[in-house]
Coordinates of C-alpha atoms in Angstrom, one line a residue:
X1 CA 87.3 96.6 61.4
X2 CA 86.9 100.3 60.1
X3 CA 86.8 103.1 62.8
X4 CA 84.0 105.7 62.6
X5 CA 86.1 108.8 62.8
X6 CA 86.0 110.5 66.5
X7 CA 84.2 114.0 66.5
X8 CA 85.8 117.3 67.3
X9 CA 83.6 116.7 71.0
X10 CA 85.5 113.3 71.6
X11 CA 88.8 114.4 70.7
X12 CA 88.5 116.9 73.2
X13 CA 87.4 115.1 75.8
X14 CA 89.8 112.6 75.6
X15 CA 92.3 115.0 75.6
X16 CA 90.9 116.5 78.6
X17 CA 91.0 113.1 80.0
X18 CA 95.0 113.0 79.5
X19 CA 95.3 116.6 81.2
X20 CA 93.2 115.4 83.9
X21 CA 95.2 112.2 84.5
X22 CA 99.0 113.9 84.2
X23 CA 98.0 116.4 86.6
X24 CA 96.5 113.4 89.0
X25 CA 100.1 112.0 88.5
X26 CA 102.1 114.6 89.9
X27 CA 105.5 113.6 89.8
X28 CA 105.1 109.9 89.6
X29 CA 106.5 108.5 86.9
X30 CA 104.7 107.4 84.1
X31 CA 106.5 103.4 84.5
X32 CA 105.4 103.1 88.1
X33 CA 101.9 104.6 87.9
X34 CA 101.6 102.5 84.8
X35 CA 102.9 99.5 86.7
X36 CA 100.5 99.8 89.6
X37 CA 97.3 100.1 87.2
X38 CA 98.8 96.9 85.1
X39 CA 99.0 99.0 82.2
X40 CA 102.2 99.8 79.8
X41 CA 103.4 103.0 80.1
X42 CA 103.6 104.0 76.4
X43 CA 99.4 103.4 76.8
X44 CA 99.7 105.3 79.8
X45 CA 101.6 108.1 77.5
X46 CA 99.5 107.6 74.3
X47 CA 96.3 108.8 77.2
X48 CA 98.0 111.8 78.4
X49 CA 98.9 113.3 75.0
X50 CA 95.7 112.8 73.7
X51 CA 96.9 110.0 70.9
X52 CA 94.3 107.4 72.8
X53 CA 90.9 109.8 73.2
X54 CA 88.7 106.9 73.9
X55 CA 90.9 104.3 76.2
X56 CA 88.9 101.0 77.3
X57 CA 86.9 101.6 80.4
X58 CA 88.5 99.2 82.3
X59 CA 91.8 101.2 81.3
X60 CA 90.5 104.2 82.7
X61 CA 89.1 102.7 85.6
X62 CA 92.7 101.1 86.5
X63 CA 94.2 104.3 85.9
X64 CA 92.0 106.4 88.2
X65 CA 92.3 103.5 90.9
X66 CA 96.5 104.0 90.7
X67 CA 96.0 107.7 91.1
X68 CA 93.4 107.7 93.7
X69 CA 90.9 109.2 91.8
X70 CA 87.0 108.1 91.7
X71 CA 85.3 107.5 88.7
X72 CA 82.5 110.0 90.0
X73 CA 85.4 112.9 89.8
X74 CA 86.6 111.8 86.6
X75 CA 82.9 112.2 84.8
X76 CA 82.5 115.1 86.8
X77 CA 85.5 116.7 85.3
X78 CA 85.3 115.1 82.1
X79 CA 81.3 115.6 81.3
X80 CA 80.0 117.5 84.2
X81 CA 77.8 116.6 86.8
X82 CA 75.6 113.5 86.1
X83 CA 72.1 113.7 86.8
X84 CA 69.7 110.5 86.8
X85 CA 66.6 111.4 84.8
X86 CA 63.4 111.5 87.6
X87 CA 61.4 108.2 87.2

């Protein structure tokens, strides 16, 4: 399966992501905040430096629920803030 390049936008969003998650982390280790989402920590690692811009959601969503971080933040930070369109 061929990959459809990312775009300058994604790239820097998903390295916003990995800023946004190693500051969430503190001084946690990478192994144990890994271990709590169920994740490995060089995934973990690949996020935070950027090397993984578009992680799986269900990635994301582990790693926000080990950080205690809501998903509503994360968008908020990531994309600003979300606004259904009127009906």
């Amino acid at each position: 399966m061929v990959r459809t390049p990312l775009t300058p936008e994604e790239r820097e969003r998903g390295e916003r992501l990995g800023r946004l998650l190693r500051a969430a982390r503190g001084e946690r280790s990478m192994t144990e905040v890994a271990a709590v989402a169920g994740v490995s920590a060089e995934t973990l690692r690949k996020i935070e430096t950027g090397r993984a811009p578009t992680p799986a959601f269900f990635t994301v969503a582990a790693l926000t629920g080990a950080l205690g971080l809501s998903m509503d933040e994360l968008v908020d930070e990531l994309v600003g803030r979300y606004e259904p369109a009127a009906a």
